[in-house]
PDB file of C-alpha atoms in Angstrom:
ATOM      1  CA  THR D   1     -33.023  40.595 -57.364  1.00  0.00           C
ATOM      2  CA  MET D   2     -35.907  38.420 -58.461  1.00  0.00           C
ATOM      3  CA  SER D   3     -36.745  38.946 -54.129  1.00  0.00           C
ATOM      4  CA  LYS D   4     -37.449  42.589 -54.575  1.00  0.00           C
ATOM      5  CA  THR D   5     -39.547  42.436 -58.094  1.00  0.00           C
ATOM      6  CA  LEU D   6     -41.909  39.992 -56.251  1.00  0.00           C
ATOM      7  CA  VAL D   7     -42.038  41.457 -53.222  1.00  0.00           C
ATOM      8  CA  THR D   8     -42.727  45.209 -54.430  1.00  0.00           C
ATOM      9  CA  ALA D   9     -45.623  43.630 -56.210  1.00  0.00           C
ATOM     10  CA  GLY D  10     -47.038  42.500 -52.554  1.00  0.00           C
ATOM     11  CA  LEU D  11     -45.469  38.484 -52.781  1.00  0.00           C
ATOM     12  CA  LYS D  12     -43.921  37.660 -49.670  1.00  0.00           C
ATOM     13  CA  ALA D  13     -40.234  36.277 -51.140  1.00  0.00           C
ATOM     14  CA  PRO D  14     -37.576  35.800 -48.878  1.00  0.00           C
ATOM     15  CA  ILE D  15     -34.444  34.943 -49.948  1.00  0.00           C
ATOM     16  CA  ARG D  16     -33.365  30.642 -48.139  1.00  0.00           C
ATOM     17  CA  ILE D  17     -30.020  30.077 -47.334  1.00  0.00           C
ATOM     18  CA  ASN D  18     -30.364  26.499 -47.049  1.00  0.00           C
ATOM     19  CA  ILE D  19     -32.656  25.322 -49.290  1.00  0.00           C
ATOM     20  CA  ARG D  20     -32.404  21.584 -48.418  1.00  0.00           C
ATOM     21  CA  GLN D  21     -33.289  22.558 -45.545  1.00  0.00           C
ATOM     22  CA  ASP D  22     -36.634  24.033 -46.072  1.00  0.00           C
ATOM     23  CA  ILE D  23     -37.209  21.234 -48.482  1.00  0.00           C
ATOM     24  CA  TRP D  24     -36.490  18.627 -45.630  1.00  0.00           C
ATOM     25  CA  THR D  25     -39.010  20.634 -43.557  1.00  0.00           C
ATOM     26  CA  LYS D  26     -41.411  20.692 -45.933  1.00  0.00           C
ATOM     27  CA  LEU D  27     -41.341  17.350 -46.168  1.00  0.00           C
ATOM     28  CA  ILE D  28     -41.309  15.741 -43.066  1.00  0.00           C
ATOM     29  CA  GLY D  29     -44.725  17.161 -42.519  1.00  0.00           C
ATOM     30  CA  ASN D  30     -46.165  16.740 -46.099  1.00  0.00           C
ATOM     31  CA  LEU D  31     -45.330  12.984 -46.226  1.00  0.00           C
ATOM     32  CA  ALA D  32     -47.339  12.368 -42.945  1.00  0.00           C
ATOM     33  CA  PHE D  33     -50.317  14.608 -42.757  1.00  0.00           C
ATOM     34  CA  ASN D  34     -50.734  14.628 -46.215  1.00  0.00           C
ATOM     35  CA  PRO D  35     -52.130  10.723 -47.619  1.00  0.00           C
ATOM     36  CA  LEU D  36     -53.644  10.128 -44.161  1.00  0.00           C
ATOM     37  CA  SER D  37     -55.837  13.344 -44.813  1.00  0.00           C
ATOM     38  CA  VAL D  38     -56.648  11.150 -48.197  1.00  0.00           C
ATOM     39  CA  ILE D  39     -57.187   7.842 -45.979  1.00  0.00           C
ATOM     40  CA  THR D  40     -58.933   9.887 -43.646  1.00  0.00           C
ATOM     41  CA  GLY D  41     -60.523  12.417 -45.676  1.00  0.00           C
ATOM     42  CA  GLU D  42     -60.016  15.238 -42.448  1.00  0.00           C
ATOM     43  CA  THR D  43     -59.246  18.640 -42.502  1.00  0.00           C
ATOM     44  CA  LEU D  44     -56.207  19.236 -40.646  1.00  0.00           C
ATOM     45  CA  ASP D  45     -57.169  20.362 -37.576  1.00  0.00           C
ATOM     46  CA  VAL D  46     -59.467  17.219 -37.415  1.00  0.00           C
ATOM     47  CA  LEU D  47     -56.303  14.909 -38.415  1.00  0.00           C
ATOM     48  CA  VAL D  48     -54.789  16.553 -35.194  1.00  0.00           C
ATOM     49  CA  SER D  49     -57.486  16.884 -33.079  1.00  0.00           C
ATOM     50  CA  LYS D  50     -57.295  12.342 -32.361  1.00  0.00           C
ATOM     51  CA  GLU D  51     -54.726  11.032 -30.759  1.00  0.00           C
ATOM     52  CA  GLU D  52     -54.416   7.523 -32.894  1.00  0.00           C
ATOM     53  CA  ASN D  53     -53.430  10.027 -36.394  1.00  0.00           C
ATOM     54  CA  ILE D  54     -50.863  11.929 -34.169  1.00  0.00           C
ATOM     55  CA  LYS D  55     -49.018   8.704 -33.233  1.00  0.00           C
ATOM     56  CA  ILE D  56     -48.967   7.778 -36.476  1.00  0.00           C
ATOM     57  CA  ALA D  57     -48.014  11.322 -38.190  1.00  0.00           C
ATOM     58  CA  TYR D  58     -45.194  11.569 -35.286  1.00  0.00           C
ATOM     59  CA  SER D  59     -44.037   7.967 -36.310  1.00  0.00           C
ATOM     60  CA  ALA D  60     -43.635   8.356 -39.924  1.00  0.00           C
ATOM     61  CA  MET D  61     -42.230  12.363 -39.756  1.00  0.00           C
ATOM     62  CA  LYS D  62     -39.497  10.173 -36.830  1.00  0.00           C
ATOM     63  CA  GLU D  63     -38.464   7.644 -39.489  1.00  0.00           C
ATOM     64  CA  ALA D  64     -37.805  10.795 -41.837  1.00  0.00           C
ATOM     65  CA  SER D  65     -36.383  12.008 -39.861  1.00  0.00           C
ATOM     66  CA  LEU D  66     -33.749   9.535 -38.781  1.00  0.00           C
ATOM     67  CA  ILE D  67     -33.206   9.830 -42.693  1.00  0.00           C
ATOM     68  CA  LYS D  68     -32.026  13.413 -42.404  1.00  0.00           C
ATOM     69  CA  ASP D  69     -29.970  13.252 -39.787  1.00  0.00           C
ATOM     70  CA  LYS D  70     -28.252  10.360 -41.678  1.00  0.00           C
ATOM     71  CA  LEU D  71     -27.589  12.942 -44.747  1.00  0.00           C
ATOM     72  CA  GLU D  72     -26.832  16.188 -41.969  1.00  0.00           C
ATOM     73  CA  ILE D  73     -29.434  18.043 -42.756  1.00  0.00           C
ATOM     74  CA  PRO D  74     -30.251  20.311 -39.655  1.00  0.00           C
ATOM     75  CA  LEU D  75     -34.082  21.779 -39.262  1.00  0.00           C
ATOM     76  CA  ASN D  76     -35.261  24.414 -37.883  1.00  0.00           C
ATOM     77  CA  ILE D  77     -38.418  23.333 -35.584  1.00  0.00           C
ATOM     78  CA  SER D  78     -38.685  20.016 -33.417  1.00  0.00           C
ATOM     79  CA  ILE D  79     -41.592  17.495 -34.216  1.00  0.00           C
ATOM     80  CA  GLU D  80     -44.130  18.603 -32.202  1.00  0.00           C
ATOM     81  CA  GLN D  81     -43.868  21.844 -32.956  1.00  0.00           C
ATOM     82  CA  ARG D  82     -44.663  20.392 -37.038  1.00  0.00           C
ATOM     83  CA  ILE D  83     -48.056  18.825 -36.062  1.00  0.00           C
ATOM     84  CA  GLU D  84     -48.366  21.750 -33.651  1.00  0.00           C
ATOM     85  CA  GLY D  85     -48.454  24.101 -36.163  1.00  0.00           C
ATOM     86  CA  ALA D  86     -50.299  22.007 -38.849  1.00  0.00           C
ATOM     87  CA  GLY D  87     -53.166  22.424 -36.442  1.00  0.00           C
ATOM     88  CA  LYS D  88     -52.702  25.670 -36.243  1.00  0.00           C
ATOM     89  CA  VAL D  89     -53.867  25.715 -40.489  1.00  0.00           C
ATOM     90  CA  GLY D  90     -57.889  24.872 -38.824  1.00  0.00           C
ATOM     91  CA  LYS D  91     -59.994  23.591 -41.882  1.00  0.00           C
ATOM     92  CA  HIS D  92     -58.230  23.139 -44.783  1.00  0.00           C
ATOM     93  CA  LYS D  93     -57.479  20.183 -47.256  1.00  0.00           C
ATOM     94  CA  THR D  94     -54.060  18.873 -48.020  1.00  0.00           C
ATOM     95  CA  SER D  95     -52.681  19.441 -51.494  1.00  0.00           C
ATOM     96  CA  MET D  96     -53.133  15.797 -51.655  1.00  0.00           C
ATOM     97  CA  LEU D  97     -56.535  14.972 -50.679  1.00  0.00           C
ATOM     98  CA  GLN D  98     -57.792  18.333 -52.710  1.00  0.00           C
ATOM     99  CA  ASP D  99     -56.074  16.042 -56.064  1.00  0.00           C
ATOM    100  CA  PHE D 100     -57.500  12.442 -54.548  1.00  0.00           C
ATOM    101  CA  GLU D 101     -61.147  14.585 -54.519  1.00  0.00           C
ATOM    102  CA  GLN D 102     -60.917  15.632 -58.204  1.00  0.00           C
ATOM    103  CA  GLY D 103     -59.979  12.058 -59.044  1.00  0.00           C
ATOM    104  CA  LYS D 104     -56.138  13.981 -60.184  1.00  0.00           C
ATOM    105  CA  GLN D 105     -52.760  11.646 -59.623  1.00  0.00           C
ATOM    106  CA  LEU D 106     -51.169  11.434 -56.002  1.00  0.00           C
ATOM    107  CA  GLU D 107     -48.052  13.306 -55.384  1.00  0.00           C
ATOM    108  CA  ILE D 108     -46.914   9.753 -54.213  1.00  0.00           C
ATOM    109  CA  ASP D 109     -43.811   9.098 -55.670  1.00  0.00           C
ATOM    110  CA  ALA D 110     -42.587  12.463 -54.815  1.00  0.00           C
ATOM    111  CA  LEU D 111     -43.731  12.548 -50.662  1.00  0.00           C
ATOM    112  CA  ILE D 112     -43.760   9.436 -49.801  1.00  0.00           C
ATOM    113  CA  VAL D 113     -42.323   7.018 -52.065  1.00  0.00           C
ATOM    114  CA  ALA D 114     -38.719   9.046 -52.796  1.00  0.00           C
ATOM    115  CA  VAL D 115     -38.115   9.203 -48.622  1.00  0.00           C
ATOM    116  CA  LYS D 116     -38.330   5.059 -48.644  1.00  0.00           C
ATOM    117  CA  GLU D 117     -35.913   4.313 -50.978  1.00  0.00           C
ATOM    118  CA  ILE D 118     -34.014   7.286 -49.572  1.00  0.00           C
ATOM    119  CA  GLY D 119     -34.167   5.299 -46.038  1.00  0.00           C
ATOM    120  CA  ASN D 120     -34.081   2.030 -47.522  1.00  0.00           C
ATOM    121  CA  LEU D 121     -30.312   3.155 -49.374  1.00  0.00           C
ATOM    122  CA  LEU D 122     -29.539   4.343 -46.345  1.00  0.00           C
ATOM    123  CA  ASP D 123     -30.547   1.215 -44.050  1.00  0.00           C
ATOM    124  CA  ILE D 124     -33.019   2.867 -41.994  1.00  0.00           C
ATOM    125  CA  LYS D 125     -36.089   0.972 -41.280  1.00  0.00           C
ATOM    126  CA  THR D 126     -39.672   3.200 -42.769  1.00  0.00           C
ATOM    127  CA  LEU D 127     -42.148   0.840 -41.069  1.00  0.00           C
ATOM    128  CA  THR D 128     -45.202   3.354 -40.713  1.00  0.00           C
ATOM    129  CA  ILE D 129     -44.073   5.292 -44.302  1.00  0.00           C
ATOM    130  CA  ASP D 130     -44.334   1.878 -45.467  1.00  0.00           C
ATOM    131  CA  LYS D 131     -48.032   0.905 -43.691  1.00  0.00           C
ATOM    132  CA  ILE D 132     -49.622   4.309 -44.869  1.00  0.00           C
ATOM    133  CA  LEU D 133     -48.428   3.308 -48.285  1.00  0.00           C
ATOM    134  CA  ILE D 134     -51.142  -0.065 -48.050  1.00  0.00           C
ATOM    135  CA  GLY D 135     -53.197   2.496 -46.261  1.00  0.00           C
ATOM    136  CA  LEU D 136     -53.852   5.029 -48.735  1.00  0.00           C
ATOM    137  CA  ASP D 137     -53.974   1.890 -51.146  1.00  0.00           C
ATOM    138  CA  ASN D 138     -56.742   0.572 -49.085  1.00  0.00           C
ATOM    139  CA  THR D 139     -58.483  -1.927 -51.371  1.00  0.00           C
ATOM    140  CA  LYS D 140     -58.021  -6.040 -50.983  1.00  0.00           C
ATOM    141  CA  GLN D 141     -56.798  -7.017 -54.795  1.00  0.00           C
ATOM    142  CA  LYS D 142     -54.662  -3.316 -54.367  1.00  0.00           C
ATOM    143  CA  GLN D 143     -56.437  -1.650 -57.343  1.00  0.00           C
ATOM    144  CA  ARG D 144     -55.804   2.178 -56.540  1.00  0.00           C
ATOM    145  CA  LEU D 145     -52.072   1.396 -56.940  1.00  0.00           C
ATOM    146  CA  GLY D 146     -51.898  -0.767 -58.337  1.00  0.00           C
ATOM    147  CA  ALA D 147     -50.345  -4.807 -57.314  1.00  0.00           C
ATOM    148  CA  ASN D 148     -47.641  -4.400 -59.653  1.00  0.00           C
ATOM    149  CA  ALA D 149     -46.599  -0.356 -59.310  1.00  0.00           C
ATOM    150  CA  ILE D 150     -46.556  -2.005 -55.767  1.00  0.00           C
ATOM    151  CA  LEU D 151     -44.125  -4.365 -56.668  1.00  0.00           C
ATOM    152  CA  SER D 152     -42.056  -3.109 -58.716  1.00  0.00           C
ATOM    153  CA  VAL D 153     -40.842  -0.555 -56.508  1.00  0.00           C
ATOM    154  CA  SER D 154     -40.259  -2.726 -53.801  1.00  0.00           C
ATOM    155  CA  LEU D 155     -38.107  -4.742 -56.275  1.00  0.00           C
ATOM    156  CA  ALA D 156     -36.194  -1.606 -57.680  1.00  0.00           C
ATOM    157  CA  VAL D 157     -35.625  -0.019 -54.187  1.00  0.00           C
ATOM    158  CA  SER D 158     -34.485  -3.724 -53.174  1.00  0.00           C
ATOM    159  CA  LYS D 159     -31.838  -3.668 -56.137  1.00  0.00           C
ATOM    160  CA  ALA D 160     -31.160  -0.170 -55.470  1.00  0.00           C
ATOM    161  CA  THR D 161     -30.337  -0.989 -51.922  1.00  0.00           C
ATOM    162  CA  ALA D 162     -28.623  -4.351 -52.483  1.00  0.00           C
ATOM    163  CA  VAL D 163     -26.086  -2.333 -55.286  1.00  0.00           C
ATOM    164  CA  SER D 164     -25.233   0.581 -52.832  1.00  0.00           C
ATOM    165  CA  LYS D 165     -24.121  -2.409 -50.072  1.00  0.00           C
ATOM    166  CA  LYS D 166     -22.613  -3.984 -52.810  1.00  0.00           C
ATOM    167  CA  ILE D 167     -24.197  -7.413 -52.208  1.00  0.00           C
ATOM    168  CA  SER D 168     -26.515  -9.434 -54.173  1.00  0.00           C
ATOM    169  CA  LEU D 169     -30.103  -8.783 -54.103  1.00  0.00           C
ATOM    170  CA  PHE D 170     -30.824 -12.162 -51.988  1.00  0.00           C
ATOM    171  CA  LYS D 171     -28.261 -11.085 -49.200  1.00  0.00           C
ATOM    172  CA  ASN D 172     -30.021  -7.732 -48.788  1.00  0.00           C
ATOM    173  CA  LEU D 173     -33.569  -9.742 -48.335  1.00  0.00           C
ATOM    174  CA  GLY D 174     -32.537 -11.853 -45.818  1.00  0.00           C
ATOM    175  CA  ASP D 175     -30.538 -10.872 -43.065  1.00  0.00           C
ATOM    176  CA  LYS D 176     -27.422 -13.568 -41.200  1.00  0.00           C
ATOM    177  CA  GLN D 177     -30.117 -16.061 -39.934  1.00  0.00           C
ATOM    178  CA  THR D 178     -32.811 -16.662 -42.500  1.00  0.00           C
ATOM    179  CA  LEU D 179     -32.741 -16.614 -46.598  1.00  0.00           C
ATOM    180  CA  PRO D 180     -35.952 -15.540 -48.556  1.00  0.00           C
ATOM    181  CA  LEU D 181     -37.658 -18.717 -48.598  1.00  0.00           C
ATOM    182  CA  PRO D 182     -38.339 -19.857 -52.685  1.00  0.00           C
ATOM    183  CA  LEU D 183     -41.816 -21.000 -53.626  1.00  0.00           C
ATOM    184  CA  ILE D 184     -42.056 -23.465 -56.642  1.00  0.00           C
ATOM    185  CA  ASN D 185     -44.880 -23.610 -58.815  1.00  0.00           C
ATOM    186  CA  VAL D 186     -46.114 -27.358 -59.566  1.00  0.00           C
ATOM    187  CA  ILE D 187     -49.087 -26.460 -61.523  1.00  0.00           C
ATOM    188  CA  ASN D 188     -49.988 -23.645 -63.639  1.00  0.00           C
ATOM    189  CA  VAL D 189     -53.916 -22.906 -63.858  1.00  0.00           C
ATOM    190  CA  GLY D 190     -56.129 -19.524 -65.148  1.00  0.00           C
ATOM    191  CA  VAL D 191     -57.077 -19.242 -69.293  1.00  0.00           C
ATOM    192  CA  HIS D 192     -53.595 -20.396 -70.482  1.00  0.00           C
ATOM    193  CA  ALA D 193     -54.352 -23.692 -69.239  1.00  0.00           C
ATOM    194  CA  ASN D 194     -55.456 -27.457 -69.637  1.00  0.00           C
ATOM    195  CA  ASN D 195     -57.768 -27.569 -66.933  1.00  0.00           C
ATOM    196  CA  SER D 196     -60.268 -26.634 -64.832  1.00  0.00           C
ATOM    197  CA  LEU D 197     -58.826 -25.576 -61.802  1.00  0.00           C
ATOM    198  CA  ARG D 198     -60.703 -23.281 -59.782  1.00  0.00           C
ATOM    199  CA  ILE D 199     -57.255 -22.473 -57.884  1.00  0.00           C
ATOM    200  CA  GLN D 200     -54.882 -19.720 -60.058  1.00  0.00           C
ATOM    201  CA  GLU D 201     -51.627 -21.724 -58.941  1.00  0.00           C
ATOM    202  CA  PHE D 202     -50.710 -25.020 -56.700  1.00  0.00           C
ATOM    203  CA  MET D 203     -47.304 -23.620 -55.116  1.00  0.00           C
ATOM    204  CA  ILE D 204     -44.851 -25.951 -52.555  1.00  0.00           C
ATOM    205  CA  ARG D 205     -42.433 -24.058 -50.163  1.00  0.00           C
ATOM    206  CA  PRO D 206     -38.943 -26.592 -49.289  1.00  0.00           C
ATOM    207  CA  ASP D 207     -39.800 -26.166 -44.896  1.00  0.00           C
TER     208      ASP D 207
END
C-alpha cells in the first residue's frame, strides 16, 4: 500500500480511519493559533504563555467545537489539550506567520472564513472568530484584507444563511423585534458630483 511504501522510505504515514475527525482536530487549533500568531507576531511558545491569548484561542476553538458537534464530528482531544500541545511545540512560527513575514497570501478563507460560513449556516454565532478576522486586518480603512472583500464575504454568508433557512435576506439580518435600519443617501459628493463639499455622503436614517 501507499502507507507501507512511505514508511519503508522512512516517513511517518499512518492510515487514518476517520479523516473528517483528523481534519477538524487540526483545524480547530489552526483557526485560532495561526491568525493570533500573525496579529501578535509571536511564536507558539510565547503565544500560549499569555493569559489573554489563551482566552481568545479557547473562545474561538469553543465556537468551532460547537460547529463540529452540530456536524456530529467527534474529537479525541479536548480544547485544553490542544492548547497545551501548542505550547509544547516550542519556539515555532505558524505557517500563516511565516507566509505573512514573506509577503505571501494568507490562508484566511480556508482556515477561518470557511468555519464562519458553516457556523452561519448552522445558526451558530462566531463572535470571537469574527473579531479575529477584524484583528487580522488591523487597519483603520481595512487596507490589508480590503473593505470590499470583508463586505462581500459578510453579504455572501448572510445570503447563504437566508437560503439555507428558506427565509428572506432582510429577515435573516434582523430579528423578531428589529428589522435592519435603512440609510438614505440625500446628497452625493466626490469627484463625480458637481459640488465642492468635503463630506463624501449625506445620509438620513428613519428613526
